[in-house]
C-alpha positions as a Markdown table, in Angstrom:
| # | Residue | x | y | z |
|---|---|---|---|---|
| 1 | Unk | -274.1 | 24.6 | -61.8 |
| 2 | Unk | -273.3 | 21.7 | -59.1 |
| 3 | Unk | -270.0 | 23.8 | -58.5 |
| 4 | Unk | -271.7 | 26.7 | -58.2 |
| 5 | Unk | -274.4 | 25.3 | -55.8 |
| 6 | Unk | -271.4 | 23.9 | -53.5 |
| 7 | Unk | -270.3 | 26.7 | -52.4 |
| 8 | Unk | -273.4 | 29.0 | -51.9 |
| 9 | Unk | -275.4 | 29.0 | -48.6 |
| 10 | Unk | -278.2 | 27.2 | -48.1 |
| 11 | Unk | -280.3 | 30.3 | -49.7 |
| 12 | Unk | -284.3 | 29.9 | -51.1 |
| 13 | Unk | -282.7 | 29.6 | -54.6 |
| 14 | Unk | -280.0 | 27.4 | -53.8 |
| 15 | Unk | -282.0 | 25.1 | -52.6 |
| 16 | Unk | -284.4 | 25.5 | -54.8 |
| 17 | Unk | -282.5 | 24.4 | -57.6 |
| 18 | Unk | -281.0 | 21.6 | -55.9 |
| 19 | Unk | -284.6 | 20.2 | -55.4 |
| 20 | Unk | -285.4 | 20.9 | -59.5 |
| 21 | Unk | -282.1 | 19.3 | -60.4 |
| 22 | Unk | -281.5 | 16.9 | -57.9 |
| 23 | Unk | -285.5 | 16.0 | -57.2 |
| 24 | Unk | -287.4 | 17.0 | -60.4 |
| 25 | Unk | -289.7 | 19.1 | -58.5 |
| 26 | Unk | -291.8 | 21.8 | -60.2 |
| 27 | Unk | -291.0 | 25.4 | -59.3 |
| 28 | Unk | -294.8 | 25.3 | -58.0 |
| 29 | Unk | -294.5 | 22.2 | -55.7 |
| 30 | Unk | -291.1 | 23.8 | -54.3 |
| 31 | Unk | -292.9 | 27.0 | -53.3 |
| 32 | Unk | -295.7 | 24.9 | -51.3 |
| 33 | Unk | -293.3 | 22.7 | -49.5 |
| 34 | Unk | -293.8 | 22.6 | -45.2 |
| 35 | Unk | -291.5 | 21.3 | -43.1 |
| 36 | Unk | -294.2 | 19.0 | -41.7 |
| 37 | Unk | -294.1 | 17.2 | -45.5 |
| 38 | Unk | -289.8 | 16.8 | -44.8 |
| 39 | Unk | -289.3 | 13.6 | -42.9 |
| 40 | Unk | -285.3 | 13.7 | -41.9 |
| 41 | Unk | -285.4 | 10.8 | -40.1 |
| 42 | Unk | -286.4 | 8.7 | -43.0 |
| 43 | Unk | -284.8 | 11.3 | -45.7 |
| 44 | Unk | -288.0 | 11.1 | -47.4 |
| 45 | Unk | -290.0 | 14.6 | -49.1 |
| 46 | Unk | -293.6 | 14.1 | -49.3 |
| 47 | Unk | -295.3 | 16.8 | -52.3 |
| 48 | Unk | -298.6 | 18.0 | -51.5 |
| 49 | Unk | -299.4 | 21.3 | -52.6 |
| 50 | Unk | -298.7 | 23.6 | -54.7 |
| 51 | Unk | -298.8 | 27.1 | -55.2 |
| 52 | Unk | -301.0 | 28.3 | -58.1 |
| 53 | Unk | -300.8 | 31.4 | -60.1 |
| 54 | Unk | -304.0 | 33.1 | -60.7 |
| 55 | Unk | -305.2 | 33.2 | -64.2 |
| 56 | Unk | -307.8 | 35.4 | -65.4 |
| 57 | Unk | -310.2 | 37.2 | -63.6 |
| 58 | Unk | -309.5 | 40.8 | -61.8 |
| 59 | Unk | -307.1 | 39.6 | -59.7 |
| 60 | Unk | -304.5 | 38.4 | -62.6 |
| 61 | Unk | -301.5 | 38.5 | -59.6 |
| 62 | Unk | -302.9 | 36.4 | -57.0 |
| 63 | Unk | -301.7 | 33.3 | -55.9 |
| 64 | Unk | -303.0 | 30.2 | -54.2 |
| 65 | Unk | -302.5 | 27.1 | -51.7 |
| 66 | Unk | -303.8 | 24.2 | -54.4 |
| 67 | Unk | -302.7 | 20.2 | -55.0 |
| 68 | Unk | -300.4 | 19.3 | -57.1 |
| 69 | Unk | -300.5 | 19.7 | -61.0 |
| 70 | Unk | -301.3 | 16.6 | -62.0 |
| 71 | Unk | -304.3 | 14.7 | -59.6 |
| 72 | Unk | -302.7 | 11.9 | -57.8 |
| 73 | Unk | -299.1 | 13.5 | -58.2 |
| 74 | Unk | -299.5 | 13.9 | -54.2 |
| 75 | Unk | -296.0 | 11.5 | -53.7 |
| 76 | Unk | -293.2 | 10.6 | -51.5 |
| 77 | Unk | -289.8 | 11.1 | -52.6 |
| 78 | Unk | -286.4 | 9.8 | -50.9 |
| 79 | Unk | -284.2 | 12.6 | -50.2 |
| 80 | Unk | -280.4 | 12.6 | -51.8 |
| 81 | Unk | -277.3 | 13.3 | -49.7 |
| 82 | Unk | -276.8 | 16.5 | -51.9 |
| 83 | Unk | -280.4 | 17.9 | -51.1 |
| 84 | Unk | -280.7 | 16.5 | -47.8 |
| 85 | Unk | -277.6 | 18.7 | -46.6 |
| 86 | Unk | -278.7 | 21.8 | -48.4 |
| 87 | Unk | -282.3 | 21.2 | -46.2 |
| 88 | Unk | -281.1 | 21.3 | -43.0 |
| 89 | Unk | -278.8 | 23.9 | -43.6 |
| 90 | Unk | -281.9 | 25.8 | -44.9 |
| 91 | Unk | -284.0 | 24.9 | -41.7 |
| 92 | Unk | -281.2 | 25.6 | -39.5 |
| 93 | Unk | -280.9 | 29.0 | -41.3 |
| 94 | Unk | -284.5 | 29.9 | -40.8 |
| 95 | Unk | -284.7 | 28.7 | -37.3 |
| 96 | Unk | -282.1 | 31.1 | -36.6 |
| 97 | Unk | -284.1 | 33.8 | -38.1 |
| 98 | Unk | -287.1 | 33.1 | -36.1 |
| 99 | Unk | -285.0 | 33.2 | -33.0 |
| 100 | Unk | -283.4 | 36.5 | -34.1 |
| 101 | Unk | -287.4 | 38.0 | -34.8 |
| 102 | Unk | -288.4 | 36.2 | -31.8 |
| 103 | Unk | -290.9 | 34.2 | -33.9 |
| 104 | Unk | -291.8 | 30.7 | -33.0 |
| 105 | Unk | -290.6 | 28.3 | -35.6 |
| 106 | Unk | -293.2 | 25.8 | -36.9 |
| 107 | Unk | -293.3 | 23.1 | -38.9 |
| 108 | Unk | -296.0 | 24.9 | -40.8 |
| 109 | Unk | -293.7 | 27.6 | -41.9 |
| 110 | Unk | -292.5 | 26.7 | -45.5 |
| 111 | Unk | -289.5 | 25.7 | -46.7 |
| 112 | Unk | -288.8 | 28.3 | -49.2 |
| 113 | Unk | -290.8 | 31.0 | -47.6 |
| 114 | Unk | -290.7 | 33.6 | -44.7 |
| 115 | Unk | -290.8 | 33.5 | -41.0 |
| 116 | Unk | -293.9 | 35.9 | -41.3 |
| 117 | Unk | -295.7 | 32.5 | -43.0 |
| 118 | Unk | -295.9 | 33.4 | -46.7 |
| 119 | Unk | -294.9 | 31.1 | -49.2 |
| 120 | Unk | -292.1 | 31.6 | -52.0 |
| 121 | Unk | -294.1 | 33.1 | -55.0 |
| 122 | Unk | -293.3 | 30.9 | -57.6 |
| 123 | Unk | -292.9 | 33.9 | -60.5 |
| 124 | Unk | -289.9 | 35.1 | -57.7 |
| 125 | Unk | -288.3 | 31.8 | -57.7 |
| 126 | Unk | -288.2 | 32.1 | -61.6 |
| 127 | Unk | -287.4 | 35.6 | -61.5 |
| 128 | Unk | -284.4 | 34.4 | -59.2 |
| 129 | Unk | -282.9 | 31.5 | -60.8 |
| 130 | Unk | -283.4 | 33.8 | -64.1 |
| 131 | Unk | -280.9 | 36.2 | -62.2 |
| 132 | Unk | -278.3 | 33.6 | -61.0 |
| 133 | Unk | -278.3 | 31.7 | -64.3 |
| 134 | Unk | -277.5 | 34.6 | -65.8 |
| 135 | Unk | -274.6 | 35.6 | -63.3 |
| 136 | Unk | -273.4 | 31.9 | -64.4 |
| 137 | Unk | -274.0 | 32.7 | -67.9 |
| 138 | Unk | -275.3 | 29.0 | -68.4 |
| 139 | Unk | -276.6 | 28.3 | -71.5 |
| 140 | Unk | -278.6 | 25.1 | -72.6 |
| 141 | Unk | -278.6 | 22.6 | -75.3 |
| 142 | Unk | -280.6 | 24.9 | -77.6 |
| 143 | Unk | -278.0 | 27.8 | -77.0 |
| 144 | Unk | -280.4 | 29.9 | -75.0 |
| 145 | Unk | -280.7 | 30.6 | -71.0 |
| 146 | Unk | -282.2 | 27.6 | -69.1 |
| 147 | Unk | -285.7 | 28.2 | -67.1 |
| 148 | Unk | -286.2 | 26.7 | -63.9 |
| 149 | Unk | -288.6 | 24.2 | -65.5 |
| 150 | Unk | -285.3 | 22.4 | -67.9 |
| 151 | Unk | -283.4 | 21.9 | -64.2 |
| 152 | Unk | -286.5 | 19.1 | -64.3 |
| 153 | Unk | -285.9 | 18.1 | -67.9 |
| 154 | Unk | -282.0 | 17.6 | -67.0 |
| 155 | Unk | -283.1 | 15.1 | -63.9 |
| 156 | Unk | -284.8 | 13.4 | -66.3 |
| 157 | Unk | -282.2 | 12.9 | -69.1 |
| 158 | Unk | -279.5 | 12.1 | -66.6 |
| 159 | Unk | -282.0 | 9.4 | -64.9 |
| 160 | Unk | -283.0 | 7.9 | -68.1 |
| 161 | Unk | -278.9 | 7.9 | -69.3 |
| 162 | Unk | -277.9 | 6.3 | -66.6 |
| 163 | Unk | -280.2 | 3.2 | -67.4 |
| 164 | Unk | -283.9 | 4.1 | -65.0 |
| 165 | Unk | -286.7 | 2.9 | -66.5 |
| 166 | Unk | -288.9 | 5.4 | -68.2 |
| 167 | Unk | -291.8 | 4.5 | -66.6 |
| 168 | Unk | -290.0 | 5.0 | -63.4 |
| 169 | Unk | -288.6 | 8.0 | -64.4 |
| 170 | Unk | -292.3 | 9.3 | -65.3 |
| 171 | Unk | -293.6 | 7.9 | -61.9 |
| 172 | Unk | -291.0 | 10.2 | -60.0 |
């Protein structure tokens, strides 16, 4: 998957599944990412918000600005080299975008989403990573088709093999 992510452009999936790999974000939490919450100077990623999926009620499609899943998850992450590249190819990519619809770009925009504003829906991103896992024909450790949600459960076993505290590990 690393391979794979090397050579592709700095695309919402791409860099989506950099920051679930590389970051252990939640597919939610990647959707509600600004740019306001990406601090390159200090190469740090602050998570908070969300984007919920509407359960229940009439509207069983909708989705929605919230915090993040679990209350006081609101944190500040450092940035690795491997992500940190992918976002500022990804900002540069959507800059250019806005200059081409002659839209203003804002730090409000997110980082996954559209010039227009909207956020990623997070059912897409899973829809997508569904699509190029299955390109890559990757297969997990139980012998089926990883979901965006193990790319977060491989950070973790790789963090906790290479000797981090599980409490640390839990914290991130």
């Amino acid at each position: 998957l690393r391979t794979t992510l090397n050579t592709m452009p700095a695309s919402r999936i791409s860099v989506a599944a950099r920051l679930g790999l590389f970051m252990a974000l939640r597919r939610e939490e990647i959707c509600g990412l600004r740019w306001s919450d990406v601090d390159f100077r200090n190469r740090t990623l602050s998570v908070i918000r969300s984007i919920g999926i509407q359960k229940g009620g009439t509207d069983k499609k909708g989705t929605f600005v919230k915090a993040p899943k679990t209350r006081g998850s609101t944190r500040t992450l450092p940035i690795p080299d491997y992500v940190f590249e992918s976002l500022k190819q990804r900002r540069a990519v959507m800059a250019q975008d806005c200059f081409s619809l002659k839209a203003p770009f804002s730090e409000n925009l997110y980082v996954e989403g559209y010039v227009d504003g909207r956020y990623y829906d997070p059912r897409k991103l899973s829809r997508d990573w569904t699509s190029l896992a299955s390109s890559l024909s990757l297969v997990g450790t139980a012998g089926k088709r990883p979901t965006f949600h193990d790319l977060r459960h491989t950070w973790a076993t790789i963090a906790i093999y290479e000797g981090i505290d599980i409490e640390a590990v839990s914290a991130y």
